[in-house]
Amino acid sequence: MTDKNREIIFLEPELKENVWGGNRLVTEFHYRDEGDGIGECWGISAHPHGDCKIAEGTWKGKTLSWLYREHRELFGNVKAPEFPLLVKIIDAKEKLSIQVHPDDAYAKEHENGSLGKTECWYVLDCPEDAELVIGHNAKTREELADMVHAGRYEELIRRVPVKKGDCVQIIPGTIHAITPGMLILETQQSSDVTYRVYDYGRLVNGKPRPIHVEQSIEVTNVPDLSDKTGIKHFANLSPNELHELVSCEFYRMWKLDVDGSFEMEQSHPFLLVSVLSGEGRLDGRPIHKGMHMILPDGYGNVYVNGRVELMLTTVNCTK
Ligand code: ZN
């Protein structure tokens, strides 16, 4: 191992303005001095629609996609041709359209070889009585098609109560949307393929946005069990302990609340670290709420001190 494997890769986030975005990424996360309608911070991304730059050190100014291409050894020489994960923080002030994503096989065939999308939400904050949209009530594909064609979306979509600290796994084919007031950390496959199922009949610049009717009917899982299988509640996690939130074929995620100090080993191909709140030090380097970084392959011992909430993510495949 070289010194490079001990170098923390700090990233500069990519911000996205959206009609539905709020101002919490500015007022609470301080990603910018001012601004409104910033819905997304792509904290760890090598996707062409938002490729993060390395903030400092040996590769300062290079993009994450470049680093992944040129120095795969820092990422455990994983075989995925593109950097496989994308971590975002999303602040929804308004309703987002209701969507469904294809799986890898469908996206490969119908979306120019793109990846499908499995995603996971960790709810950082939401209103008391918040509900999210997950799954649907149709029992057969015919019933799904009938309801879609008749515009009976309010009957079709399923709403489920959600609380701060919930973890929601959205597998391909699951109809889903976050709702106003939700602030989430989203971990996903690095893909941007989305089919819009329903947009609440809204007009944007005087026109409804396109709805992907046929694709939605084709890729949606029927019947849908996501409200039973996809939502896990995590509240009051004990500090200074790794808590696994989810493990699927694409990623594994842990929540770690450090209060005082904590030591662990980075023995994964690479480890993504997002600071959800607080401040402290990671191997002596100051870290604070909103920072995103990568600990490379062979990093070894990690020492965190202070009072910080961290989300740790790695790949779960050697494909
Ligand atoms: Zn989605």
PDB file of C-alpha atoms and ligand atoms in Angstrom:
ATOM      1  CA  MET A   1       0.000   0.000   0.000  1.00  0.00           C
ATOM      2  CA  THR A   2       1.143   3.519  -0.729  1.00  0.00           C
ATOM      3  CA  ASP A   3       0.424   6.848   0.958  1.00  0.00           C
ATOM      4  CA  LYS A   4      -2.257   7.418  -1.675  1.00  0.00           C
ATOM      5  CA  ASN A   5      -4.325   4.688  -0.052  1.00  0.00           C
ATOM      6  CA  ARG A   6      -4.238   6.700   3.180  1.00  0.00           C
ATOM      7  CA  GLU A   7      -5.402   9.894   1.502  1.00  0.00           C
ATOM      8  CA  ILE A   8      -9.012  10.846   2.153  1.00  0.00           C
ATOM      9  CA  ILE A   9     -10.735  11.868  -1.108  1.00  0.00           C
ATOM     10  CA  PHE A  10     -12.770  14.967  -0.227  1.00  0.00           C
ATOM     11  CA  LEU A  11     -15.426  15.886  -2.818  1.00  0.00           C
ATOM     12  CA  GLU A  12     -17.032  19.100  -3.996  1.00  0.00           C
ATOM     13  CA  PRO A  13     -20.765  18.544  -4.269  1.00  0.00           C
ATOM     14  CA  GLU A  14     -22.763  19.275  -7.424  1.00  0.00           C
ATOM     15  CA  LEU A  15     -25.927  21.261  -6.722  1.00  0.00           C
ATOM     16  CA  LYS A  16     -29.125  21.008  -8.773  1.00  0.00           C
ATOM     17  CA  GLU A  17     -31.855  23.584  -9.061  1.00  0.00           C
ATOM     18  CA  ASN A  18     -35.342  22.120  -9.308  1.00  0.00           C
ATOM     19  CA  VAL A  19     -38.839  23.642  -9.400  1.00  0.00           C
ATOM     20  CA  TRP A  20     -39.706  21.600  -6.319  1.00  0.00           C
ATOM     21  CA  GLY A  21     -36.519  22.361  -4.353  1.00  0.00           C
ATOM     22  CA  GLY A  22     -36.331  24.315  -1.103  1.00  0.00           C
ATOM     23  CA  ASN A  23     -33.605  26.311   0.642  1.00  0.00           C
ATOM     24  CA  ARG A  24     -32.388  23.924   3.344  1.00  0.00           C
ATOM     25  CA  LEU A  25     -29.304  22.911   1.370  1.00  0.00           C
ATOM     26  CA  VAL A  26     -28.335  26.573   1.688  1.00  0.00           C
ATOM     27  CA  THR A  27     -29.630  27.492   5.147  1.00  0.00           C
ATOM     28  CA  GLU A  28     -28.795  24.221   6.942  1.00  0.00           C
ATOM     29  CA  PHE A  29     -26.044  22.656   4.873  1.00  0.00           C
ATOM     30  CA  HIS A  30     -24.364  25.874   3.664  1.00  0.00           C
ATOM     31  CA  TYR A  31     -23.509  24.460   0.249  1.00  0.00           C
ATOM     32  CA  ARG A  32     -24.002  27.985  -1.098  1.00  0.00           C
ATOM     33  CA  ASP A  33     -24.203  31.422   0.495  1.00  0.00           C
ATOM     34  CA  GLU A  34     -27.656  32.099  -0.887  1.00  0.00           C
ATOM     35  CA  GLY A  35     -30.233  30.793  -3.296  1.00  0.00           C
ATOM     36  CA  ASP A  36     -33.593  29.084  -3.354  1.00  0.00           C
ATOM     37  CA  GLY A  37     -35.001  26.157  -5.283  1.00  0.00           C
ATOM     38  CA  ILE A  38     -31.949  23.963  -4.826  1.00  0.00           C
ATOM     39  CA  GLY A  39     -33.485  20.513  -4.612  1.00  0.00           C
ATOM     40  CA  GLU A  40     -30.469  18.249  -4.794  1.00  0.00           C
ATOM     41  CA  CYS A  41     -26.887  18.046  -3.698  1.00  0.00           C
ATOM     42  CA  TRP A  42     -25.052  15.263  -5.505  1.00  0.00           C
ATOM     43  CA  GLY A  43     -22.469  14.675  -2.799  1.00  0.00           C
ATOM     44  CA  ILE A  44     -20.716  11.629  -4.242  1.00  0.00           C
ATOM     45  CA  SER A  45     -21.252  11.252  -7.959  1.00  0.00           C
ATOM     46  CA  ALA A  46     -19.332  10.414 -11.101  1.00  0.00           C
ATOM     47  CA  HIS A  47     -22.451  10.555 -13.265  1.00  0.00           C
ATOM     48  CA  PRO A  48     -22.113  12.712 -16.428  1.00  0.00           C
ATOM     49  CA  HIS A  49     -25.074  14.834 -15.244  1.00  0.00           C
ATOM     50  CA  GLY A  50     -23.093  15.850 -12.149  1.00  0.00           C
ATOM     51  CA  ASP A  51     -19.510  14.659 -11.846  1.00  0.00           C
ATOM     52  CA  CYS A  52     -18.014  15.767  -8.497  1.00  0.00           C
ATOM     53  CA  LYS A  53     -14.564  17.331  -8.411  1.00  0.00           C
ATOM     54  CA  ILE A  54     -11.906  16.320  -5.903  1.00  0.00           C
ATOM     55  CA  ALA A  55     -11.639  19.223  -3.457  1.00  0.00           C
ATOM     56  CA  GLU A  56      -8.002  18.931  -2.367  1.00  0.00           C
ATOM     57  CA  GLY A  57      -4.855  16.870  -2.239  1.00  0.00           C
ATOM     58  CA  THR A  58      -3.096  14.865  -4.939  1.00  0.00           C
ATOM     59  CA  TRP A  59      -6.071  14.886  -7.348  1.00  0.00           C
ATOM     60  CA  LYS A  60      -7.465  18.338  -6.605  1.00  0.00           C
ATOM     61  CA  GLY A  61      -9.603  19.572  -9.503  1.00  0.00           C
ATOM     62  CA  LYS A  62      -9.941  16.165 -11.192  1.00  0.00           C
ATOM     63  CA  THR A  63     -13.395  14.632 -11.434  1.00  0.00           C
ATOM     64  CA  LEU A  64     -14.475  11.487  -9.627  1.00  0.00           C
ATOM     65  CA  SER A  65     -15.134   9.777 -12.988  1.00  0.00           C
ATOM     66  CA  TRP A  66     -11.524  10.560 -13.988  1.00  0.00           C
ATOM     67  CA  LEU A  67     -10.145   9.223 -10.722  1.00  0.00           C
ATOM     68  CA  TYR A  68     -12.219   6.054 -11.032  1.00  0.00           C
ATOM     69  CA  ARG A  69     -11.044   5.529 -14.614  1.00  0.00           C
ATOM     70  CA  GLU A  70      -7.350   6.270 -14.021  1.00  0.00           C
ATOM     71  CA  HIS A  71      -6.827   4.972 -10.500  1.00  0.00           C
ATOM     72  CA  ARG A  72      -9.103   1.993 -10.130  1.00  0.00           C
ATOM     73  CA  GLU A  73      -6.715   0.613  -7.517  1.00  0.00           C
ATOM     74  CA  LEU A  74      -8.082   3.227  -5.084  1.00  0.00           C
ATOM     75  CA  PHE A  75     -11.491   1.591  -5.552  1.00  0.00           C
ATOM     76  CA  GLY A  76     -10.393  -1.997  -4.976  1.00  0.00           C
ATOM     77  CA  ASN A  77     -10.189  -2.628  -8.740  1.00  0.00           C
ATOM     78  CA  VAL A  78     -13.940  -3.238  -8.847  1.00  0.00           C
ATOM     79  CA  LYS A  79     -15.085  -4.220 -12.321  1.00  0.00           C
ATOM     80  CA  ALA A  80     -18.052  -1.877 -12.850  1.00  0.00           C
ATOM     81  CA  PRO A  81     -17.162   0.143 -15.985  1.00  0.00           C
ATOM     82  CA  GLU A  82     -18.498   3.361 -14.405  1.00  0.00           C
ATOM     83  CA  PHE A  83     -18.385   4.420 -10.757  1.00  0.00           C
ATOM     84  CA  PRO A  84     -21.387   2.431  -9.540  1.00  0.00           C
ATOM     85  CA  LEU A  85     -22.978   4.563  -6.788  1.00  0.00           C
ATOM     86  CA  LEU A  86     -24.446   8.023  -6.374  1.00  0.00           C
ATOM     87  CA  VAL A  87     -25.184   9.696  -3.027  1.00  0.00           C
ATOM     88  CA  LYS A  88     -27.491  12.740  -2.912  1.00  0.00           C
ATOM     89  CA  ILE A  89     -29.183  14.887  -0.333  1.00  0.00           C
ATOM     90  CA  ILE A  90     -32.652  15.923  -1.481  1.00  0.00           C
ATOM     91  CA  ASP A  91     -34.748  18.787  -0.077  1.00  0.00           C
ATOM     92  CA  ALA A  92     -38.336  18.722  -1.343  1.00  0.00           C
ATOM     93  CA  LYS A  93     -40.378  21.842  -0.714  1.00  0.00           C
ATOM     94  CA  GLU A  94     -43.048  20.998  -3.291  1.00  0.00           C
ATOM     95  CA  LYS A  95     -44.403  17.709  -4.587  1.00  0.00           C
ATOM     96  CA  LEU A  96     -42.152  15.674  -6.857  1.00  0.00           C
ATOM     97  CA  SER A  97     -43.703  13.747  -9.700  1.00  0.00           C
ATOM     98  CA  ILE A  98     -44.401  10.085  -8.978  1.00  0.00           C
ATOM     99  CA  GLN A  99     -41.896   7.825 -10.676  1.00  0.00           C
ATOM    100  CA  VAL A 100     -40.822   4.292 -11.370  1.00  0.00           C
ATOM    101  CA  HIS A 101     -37.403   3.040 -12.481  1.00  0.00           C
ATOM    102  CA  PRO A 102     -36.535   0.098 -14.716  1.00  0.00           C
ATOM    103  CA  ASP A 103     -34.143  -2.673 -13.712  1.00  0.00           C
ATOM    104  CA  ASP A 104     -30.748  -3.210 -15.377  1.00  0.00           C
ATOM    105  CA  ALA A 105     -32.099  -5.586 -18.033  1.00  0.00           C
ATOM    106  CA  TYR A 106     -34.915  -3.258 -19.164  1.00  0.00           C
ATOM    107  CA  ALA A 107     -32.708  -0.145 -19.093  1.00  0.00           C
ATOM    108  CA  LYS A 108     -29.988  -1.901 -21.056  1.00  0.00           C
ATOM    109  CA  GLU A 109     -32.451  -2.849 -23.792  1.00  0.00           C
ATOM    110  CA  HIS A 110     -34.567   0.319 -23.894  1.00  0.00           C
ATOM    111  CA  GLU A 111     -32.289   3.101 -22.606  1.00  0.00           C
ATOM    112  CA  ASN A 112     -29.053   2.804 -24.580  1.00  0.00           C
ATOM    113  CA  GLY A 113     -27.307   0.367 -22.292  1.00  0.00           C
ATOM    114  CA  SER A 114     -27.907   2.492 -19.201  1.00  0.00           C
ATOM    115  CA  LEU A 115     -28.078   0.977 -15.708  1.00  0.00           C
ATOM    116  CA  GLY A 116     -31.374   0.412 -13.981  1.00  0.00           C
ATOM    117  CA  LYS A 117     -31.982   2.071 -10.674  1.00  0.00           C
ATOM    118  CA  THR A 118     -32.310   0.688  -7.193  1.00  0.00           C
ATOM    119  CA  GLU A 119     -32.305   3.445  -4.588  1.00  0.00           C
ATOM    120  CA  CYS A 120     -32.499   3.841  -0.837  1.00  0.00           C
ATOM    121  CA  TRP A 121     -33.735   6.797   1.186  1.00  0.00           C
ATOM    122  CA  TYR A 122     -32.660   7.625   4.695  1.00  0.00           C
ATOM    123  CA  VAL A 123     -35.095  10.186   6.101  1.00  0.00           C
ATOM    124  CA  LEU A 124     -33.087  13.019   7.669  1.00  0.00           C
ATOM    125  CA  ASP A 125     -36.167  15.079   8.463  1.00  0.00           C
ATOM    126  CA  CYS A 126     -39.861  15.262   7.642  1.00  0.00           C
ATOM    127  CA  PRO A 127     -43.055  16.813   9.025  1.00  0.00           C
ATOM    128  CA  GLU A 128     -44.902  15.090  11.914  1.00  0.00           C
ATOM    129  CA  ASP A 129     -47.633  13.548   9.770  1.00  0.00           C
ATOM    130  CA  ALA A 130     -45.602  12.977   6.595  1.00  0.00           C
ATOM    131  CA  GLU A 131     -46.548  10.269   4.134  1.00  0.00           C
ATOM    132  CA  LEU A 132     -44.571   9.017   1.199  1.00  0.00           C
ATOM    133  CA  VAL A 133     -45.813   7.383  -1.959  1.00  0.00           C
ATOM    134  CA  ILE A 134     -44.625   3.788  -2.281  1.00  0.00           C
ATOM    135  CA  GLY A 135     -46.197   1.057  -4.382  1.00  0.00           C
ATOM    136  CA  HIS A 136     -49.755   0.847  -5.701  1.00  0.00           C
ATOM    137  CA  ASN A 137     -53.062  -0.885  -5.119  1.00  0.00           C
ATOM    138  CA  ALA A 138     -53.632  -2.719  -8.415  1.00  0.00           C
ATOM    139  CA  LYS A 139     -53.807  -6.501  -8.109  1.00  0.00           C
ATOM    140  CA  THR A 140     -53.084  -7.399 -11.724  1.00  0.00           C
ATOM    141  CA  ARG A 141     -51.282  -5.727 -14.617  1.00  0.00           C
ATOM    142  CA  GLU A 142     -54.644  -5.361 -16.408  1.00  0.00           C
ATOM    143  CA  GLU A 143     -56.059  -3.523 -13.429  1.00  0.00           C
ATOM    144  CA  LEU A 144     -52.933  -1.342 -13.318  1.00  0.00           C
ATOM    145  CA  ALA A 145     -53.296  -0.503 -17.027  1.00  0.00           C
ATOM    146  CA  ASP A 146     -57.023   0.218 -16.638  1.00  0.00           C
ATOM    147  CA  MET A 147     -56.443   2.566 -13.704  1.00  0.00           C
ATOM    148  CA  VAL A 148     -53.615   4.382 -15.503  1.00  0.00           C
ATOM    149  CA  HIS A 149     -55.580   4.778 -18.730  1.00  0.00           C
ATOM    150  CA  ALA A 150     -58.616   6.023 -16.806  1.00  0.00           C
ATOM    151  CA  GLY A 151     -56.453   8.500 -14.857  1.00  0.00           C
ATOM    152  CA  ARG A 152     -57.472   6.947 -11.506  1.00  0.00           C
ATOM    153  CA  TYR A 153     -54.067   7.721  -9.991  1.00  0.00           C
ATOM    154  CA  GLU A 154     -55.262   8.844  -6.576  1.00  0.00           C
ATOM    155  CA  GLU A 155     -56.803   5.383  -6.116  1.00  0.00           C
ATOM    156  CA  LEU A 156     -53.823   3.642  -7.641  1.00  0.00           C
ATOM    157  CA  ILE A 157     -50.943   5.043  -5.603  1.00  0.00           C
ATOM    158  CA  ARG A 158     -50.283   3.897  -2.061  1.00  0.00           C
ATOM    159  CA  ARG A 159     -49.424   6.382   0.681  1.00  0.00           C
ATOM    160  CA  VAL A 160     -47.553   5.224   3.778  1.00  0.00           C
ATOM    161  CA  PRO A 161     -46.649   7.177   6.952  1.00  0.00           C
ATOM    162  CA  VAL A 162     -42.969   7.980   7.313  1.00  0.00           C
ATOM    163  CA  LYS A 163     -40.785   9.197  10.181  1.00  0.00           C
ATOM    164  CA  LYS A 164     -37.368  10.678  10.669  1.00  0.00           C
ATOM    165  CA  GLY A 165     -34.806   7.848  10.748  1.00  0.00           C
ATOM    166  CA  ASP A 166     -36.770   5.563   8.399  1.00  0.00           C
ATOM    167  CA  CYS A 167     -34.862   3.756   5.702  1.00  0.00           C
ATOM    168  CA  VAL A 168     -36.778   3.039   2.508  1.00  0.00           C
ATOM    169  CA  GLN A 169     -35.426   0.646  -0.103  1.00  0.00           C
ATOM    170  CA  ILE A 170     -36.902   1.242  -3.561  1.00  0.00           C
ATOM    171  CA  ILE A 171     -36.306  -1.689  -5.892  1.00  0.00           C
ATOM    172  CA  PRO A 172     -36.852  -1.284  -9.645  1.00  0.00           C
ATOM    173  CA  GLY A 173     -40.533  -1.389 -10.580  1.00  0.00           C
ATOM    174  CA  THR A 174     -41.674   0.346  -7.362  1.00  0.00           C
ATOM    175  CA  ILE A 175     -43.836   3.427  -7.875  1.00  0.00           C
ATOM    176  CA  HIS A 176     -42.505   6.108  -5.501  1.00  0.00           C
ATOM    177  CA  ALA A 177     -42.265   9.755  -4.526  1.00  0.00           C
ATOM    178  CA  ILE A 178     -41.136  11.797  -1.576  1.00  0.00           C
ATOM    179  CA  THR A 179     -43.495  14.516  -0.391  1.00  0.00           C
ATOM    180  CA  PRO A 180     -43.164  18.173   0.688  1.00  0.00           C
ATOM    181  CA  GLY A 181     -41.011  18.775   3.747  1.00  0.00           C
ATOM    182  CA  MET A 182     -38.954  15.616   3.369  1.00  0.00           C
ATOM    183  CA  LEU A 183     -35.180  15.929   3.590  1.00  0.00           C
ATOM    184  CA  ILE A 184     -33.473  12.672   2.642  1.00  0.00           C
ATOM    185  CA  LEU A 185     -30.126  11.131   1.875  1.00  0.00           C
ATOM    186  CA  GLU A 186     -30.511   8.995  -1.223  1.00  0.00           C
ATOM    187  CA  THR A 187     -28.067   6.243  -2.157  1.00  0.00           C
ATOM    188  CA  GLN A 188     -28.566   4.770  -5.589  1.00  0.00           C
ATOM    189  CA  GLN A 189     -27.092   3.017  -8.545  1.00  0.00           C
ATOM    190  CA  SER A 190     -25.460   5.618 -10.757  1.00  0.00           C
ATOM    191  CA  SER A 191     -28.344   6.028 -13.190  1.00  0.00           C
ATOM    192  CA  ASP A 192     -30.724   8.763 -14.221  1.00  0.00           C
ATOM    193  CA  VAL A 193     -33.375   6.647 -15.952  1.00  0.00           C
ATOM    194  CA  THR A 194     -36.787   7.601 -14.617  1.00  0.00           C
ATOM    195  CA  TYR A 195     -40.311   7.063 -15.892  1.00  0.00           C
ATOM    196  CA  ARG A 196     -42.868   9.601 -14.763  1.00  0.00           C
ATOM    197  CA  VAL A 197     -46.058   7.830 -13.683  1.00  0.00           C
ATOM    198  CA  TYR A 198     -48.154  10.771 -12.451  1.00  0.00           C
ATOM    199  CA  ASP A 199     -47.565  14.476 -11.932  1.00  0.00           C
ATOM    200  CA  TYR A 200     -50.700  15.371  -9.920  1.00  0.00           C
ATOM    201  CA  GLY A 201     -52.129  17.006 -13.063  1.00  0.00           C
ATOM    202  CA  ARG A 202     -49.756  19.962 -12.690  1.00  0.00           C
ATOM    203  CA  LEU A 203     -48.813  22.366 -15.445  1.00  0.00           C
ATOM    204  CA  VAL A 204     -45.229  23.523 -15.866  1.00  0.00           C
ATOM    205  CA  ASN A 205     -44.955  26.599 -18.109  1.00  0.00           C
ATOM    206  CA  GLY A 206     -48.599  26.059 -19.066  1.00  0.00           C
ATOM    207  CA  LYS A 207     -48.185  22.430 -20.111  1.00  0.00           C
ATOM    208  CA  PRO A 208     -48.303  19.082 -18.380  1.00  0.00           C
ATOM    209  CA  ARG A 209     -44.921  17.325 -18.295  1.00  0.00           C
ATOM    210  CA  PRO A 210     -44.721  14.111 -20.327  1.00  0.00           C
ATOM    211  CA  ILE A 211     -45.986  10.948 -18.661  1.00  0.00           C
ATOM    212  CA  HIS A 212     -44.335   7.654 -19.607  1.00  0.00           C
ATOM    213  CA  VAL A 213     -47.524   5.635 -19.704  1.00  0.00           C
ATOM    214  CA  GLU A 214     -46.439   2.497 -21.548  1.00  0.00           C
ATOM    215  CA  GLN A 215     -43.040   2.175 -19.865  1.00  0.00           C
ATOM    216  CA  SER A 216     -44.655   2.646 -16.450  1.00  0.00           C
ATOM    217  CA  ILE A 217     -47.160  -0.118 -17.068  1.00  0.00           C
ATOM    218  CA  GLU A 218     -44.429  -2.434 -18.349  1.00  0.00           C
ATOM    219  CA  VAL A 219     -41.854  -2.001 -15.573  1.00  0.00           C
ATOM    220  CA  THR A 220     -44.111  -1.642 -12.497  1.00  0.00           C
ATOM    221  CA  ASN A 221     -44.128  -4.632 -10.125  1.00  0.00           C
ATOM    222  CA  VAL A 222     -47.574  -6.242  -9.760  1.00  0.00           C
ATOM    223  CA  PRO A 223     -48.718  -6.930  -7.127  1.00  0.00           C
ATOM    224  CA  ASP A 224     -46.581  -4.586  -5.094  1.00  0.00           C
ATOM    225  CA  LEU A 225     -45.285  -5.512  -1.619  1.00  0.00           C
ATOM    226  CA  SER A 226     -42.906  -2.613  -1.064  1.00  0.00           C
ATOM    227  CA  ASP A 227     -44.812  -1.142   1.894  1.00  0.00           C
ATOM    228  CA  LYS A 228     -44.297  -4.474   3.716  1.00  0.00           C
ATOM    229  CA  THR A 229     -40.741  -5.191   2.646  1.00  0.00           C
ATOM    230  CA  GLY A 230     -39.110  -1.867   1.810  1.00  0.00           C
ATOM    231  CA  ILE A 231     -39.458   0.275   4.934  1.00  0.00           C
ATOM    232  CA  LYS A 232     -37.404  -0.139   8.097  1.00  0.00           C
ATOM    233  CA  HIS A 233     -37.573   2.070  11.155  1.00  0.00           C
ATOM    234  CA  PHE A 234     -34.386   3.206  12.826  1.00  0.00           C
ATOM    235  CA  ALA A 235     -34.664   5.620  15.691  1.00  0.00           C
ATOM    236  CA  ASN A 236     -32.481   6.281  18.720  1.00  0.00           C
ATOM    237  CA  LEU A 237     -29.581   4.198  17.486  1.00  0.00           C
ATOM    238  CA  SER A 238     -26.907   3.640  20.098  1.00  0.00           C
ATOM    239  CA  PRO A 239     -23.797   5.767  19.499  1.00  0.00           C
ATOM    240  CA  ASN A 240     -20.304   4.505  18.697  1.00  0.00           C
ATOM    241  CA  GLU A 241     -21.586   1.410  16.944  1.00  0.00           C
ATOM    242  CA  LEU A 242     -22.092   0.530  13.279  1.00  0.00           C
ATOM    243  CA  HIS A 243     -25.750  -0.093  12.432  1.00  0.00           C
ATOM    244  CA  GLU A 244     -26.384  -1.751   9.100  1.00  0.00           C
ATOM    245  CA  LEU A 245     -29.406  -0.132   7.445  1.00  0.00           C
ATOM    246  CA  VAL A 246     -29.530  -2.035   4.200  1.00  0.00           C
ATOM    247  CA  SER A 247     -27.628  -4.595   2.198  1.00  0.00           C
ATOM    248  CA  CYS A 248     -28.682  -5.366  -1.356  1.00  0.00           C
ATOM    249  CA  GLU A 249     -26.901  -6.597  -4.460  1.00  0.00           C
ATOM    250  CA  PHE A 250     -25.631  -3.064  -5.231  1.00  0.00           C
ATOM    251  CA  TYR A 251     -24.712  -1.429  -1.910  1.00  0.00           C
ATOM    252  CA  ARG A 252     -24.423  -1.747   1.834  1.00  0.00           C
ATOM    253  CA  MET A 253     -25.110   1.178   4.158  1.00  0.00           C
ATOM    254  CA  TRP A 254     -24.400   1.792   7.806  1.00  0.00           C
ATOM    255  CA  LYS A 255     -25.320   4.598  10.125  1.00  0.00           C
ATOM    256  CA  LEU A 256     -22.683   5.616  12.662  1.00  0.00           C
ATOM    257  CA  ASP A 257     -23.312   8.208  15.361  1.00  0.00           C
ATOM    258  CA  VAL A 258     -20.050   9.130  17.005  1.00  0.00           C
ATOM    259  CA  ASP A 259     -20.183  10.683  20.451  1.00  0.00           C
ATOM    260  CA  GLY A 260     -16.662  10.938  21.799  1.00  0.00           C
ATOM    261  CA  SER A 261     -14.514   8.649  19.701  1.00  0.00           C
ATOM    262  CA  PHE A 262     -14.799   5.552  17.553  1.00  0.00           C
ATOM    263  CA  GLU A 263     -12.308   3.387  15.744  1.00  0.00           C
ATOM    264  CA  MET A 264     -12.950   0.980  12.900  1.00  0.00           C
ATOM    265  CA  GLU A 265     -11.229  -0.561   9.910  1.00  0.00           C
ATOM    266  CA  GLN A 266     -11.888   0.365   6.289  1.00  0.00           C
ATOM    267  CA  SER A 267     -11.549  -3.052   4.668  1.00  0.00           C
ATOM    268  CA  HIS A 268     -14.056  -2.600   1.803  1.00  0.00           C
ATOM    269  CA  PRO A 269     -13.097  -1.866  -1.825  1.00  0.00           C
ATOM    270  CA  PHE A 270     -13.843   1.758  -0.874  1.00  0.00           C
ATOM    271  CA  LEU A 271     -16.038   3.483   1.681  1.00  0.00           C
ATOM    272  CA  LEU A 272     -18.245   6.508   1.007  1.00  0.00           C
ATOM    273  CA  VAL A 273     -18.699   8.812   4.001  1.00  0.00           C
ATOM    274  CA  SER A 274     -21.366  11.518   4.275  1.00  0.00           C
ATOM    275  CA  VAL A 275     -21.606  13.746   7.344  1.00  0.00           C
ATOM    276  CA  LEU A 276     -25.301  14.133   8.209  1.00  0.00           C
ATOM    277  CA  SER A 277     -24.865  16.375  11.232  1.00  0.00           C
ATOM    278  CA  GLY A 278     -22.388  17.696  13.757  1.00  0.00           C
ATOM    279  CA  GLU A 279     -18.670  18.147  13.564  1.00  0.00           C
ATOM    280  CA  GLY A 280     -15.529  16.338  14.537  1.00  0.00           C
ATOM    281  CA  ARG A 281     -12.367  14.907  13.095  1.00  0.00           C
ATOM    282  CA  LEU A 282     -11.632  11.965  10.868  1.00  0.00           C
ATOM    283  CA  ASP A 283      -8.031  10.904  11.381  1.00  0.00           C
ATOM    284  CA  GLY A 284      -7.291  14.426  12.519  1.00  0.00           C
ATOM    285  CA  ARG A 285      -8.958  16.141   9.553  1.00  0.00           C
ATOM    286  CA  PRO A 286     -11.876  18.441  10.455  1.00  0.00           C
ATOM    287  CA  ILE A 287     -15.241  17.196   9.177  1.00  0.00           C
ATOM    288  CA  HIS A 288     -18.656  18.817   9.483  1.00  0.00           C
ATOM    289  CA  LYS A 289     -22.279  18.466   8.428  1.00  0.00           C
ATOM    290  CA  GLY A 290     -22.683  18.275   4.659  1.00  0.00           C
ATOM    291  CA  MET A 291     -19.210  16.986   3.788  1.00  0.00           C
ATOM    292  CA  HIS A 292     -18.802  13.962   1.552  1.00  0.00           C
ATOM    293  CA  MET A 293     -15.642  11.897   1.121  1.00  0.00           C
ATOM    294  CA  ILE A 294     -14.252   8.545   0.081  1.00  0.00           C
ATOM    295  CA  LEU A 295     -11.834   6.327   1.988  1.00  0.00           C
ATOM    296  CA  PRO A 296      -9.924   4.298  -0.612  1.00  0.00           C
ATOM    297  CA  ASP A 297      -9.040   0.627  -0.742  1.00  0.00           C
ATOM    298  CA  GLY A 298      -6.447  -0.368   1.815  1.00  0.00           C
ATOM    299  CA  TYR A 299      -7.124   2.676   3.973  1.00  0.00           C
ATOM    300  CA  GLY A 300      -7.020   0.605   7.130  1.00  0.00           C
ATOM    301  CA  ASN A 301      -7.748   2.064  10.547  1.00  0.00           C
ATOM    302  CA  VAL A 302     -10.206   4.952  10.798  1.00  0.00           C
ATOM    303  CA  TYR A 303     -10.375   7.099  13.896  1.00  0.00           C
ATOM    304  CA  VAL A 304     -13.326   9.470  14.292  1.00  0.00           C
ATOM    305  CA  ASN A 305     -13.839  11.814  17.187  1.00  0.00           C
ATOM    306  CA  GLY A 306     -16.267  14.571  18.048  1.00  0.00           C
ATOM    307  CA  ARG A 307     -20.028  14.501  17.739  1.00  0.00           C
ATOM    308  CA  VAL A 308     -21.055  13.508  14.222  1.00  0.00           C
ATOM    309  CA  GLU A 309     -23.701  11.464  12.481  1.00  0.00           C
ATOM    310  CA  LEU A 310     -22.236   9.598   9.516  1.00  0.00           C
ATOM    311  CA  MET A 311     -23.648   7.521   6.683  1.00  0.00           C
ATOM    312  CA  LEU A 312     -21.179   4.933   5.414  1.00  0.00           C
ATOM    313  CA  THR A 313     -21.748   3.185   2.117  1.00  0.00           C
ATOM    314  CA  THR A 314     -19.891   0.662   0.024  1.00  0.00           C
ATOM    315  CA  VAL A 315     -20.510  -1.456  -3.048  1.00  0.00           C
ATOM    316  CA  ASN A 316     -21.793  -4.939  -2.536  1.00  0.00           C
ATOM    317  CA  CYS A 317     -20.677  -6.412  -5.800  1.00  0.00           C
ATOM    318  CA  THR A 318     -17.487  -7.398  -7.489  1.00  0.00           C
ATOM    319  CA  LYS A 319     -19.143  -7.387 -10.925  1.00  0.00           C
TER     320      LYS A 319
HETATM  321 ZN    ZN B   1     -36.411   7.363  -7.778  1.00  0.00          ZN
END
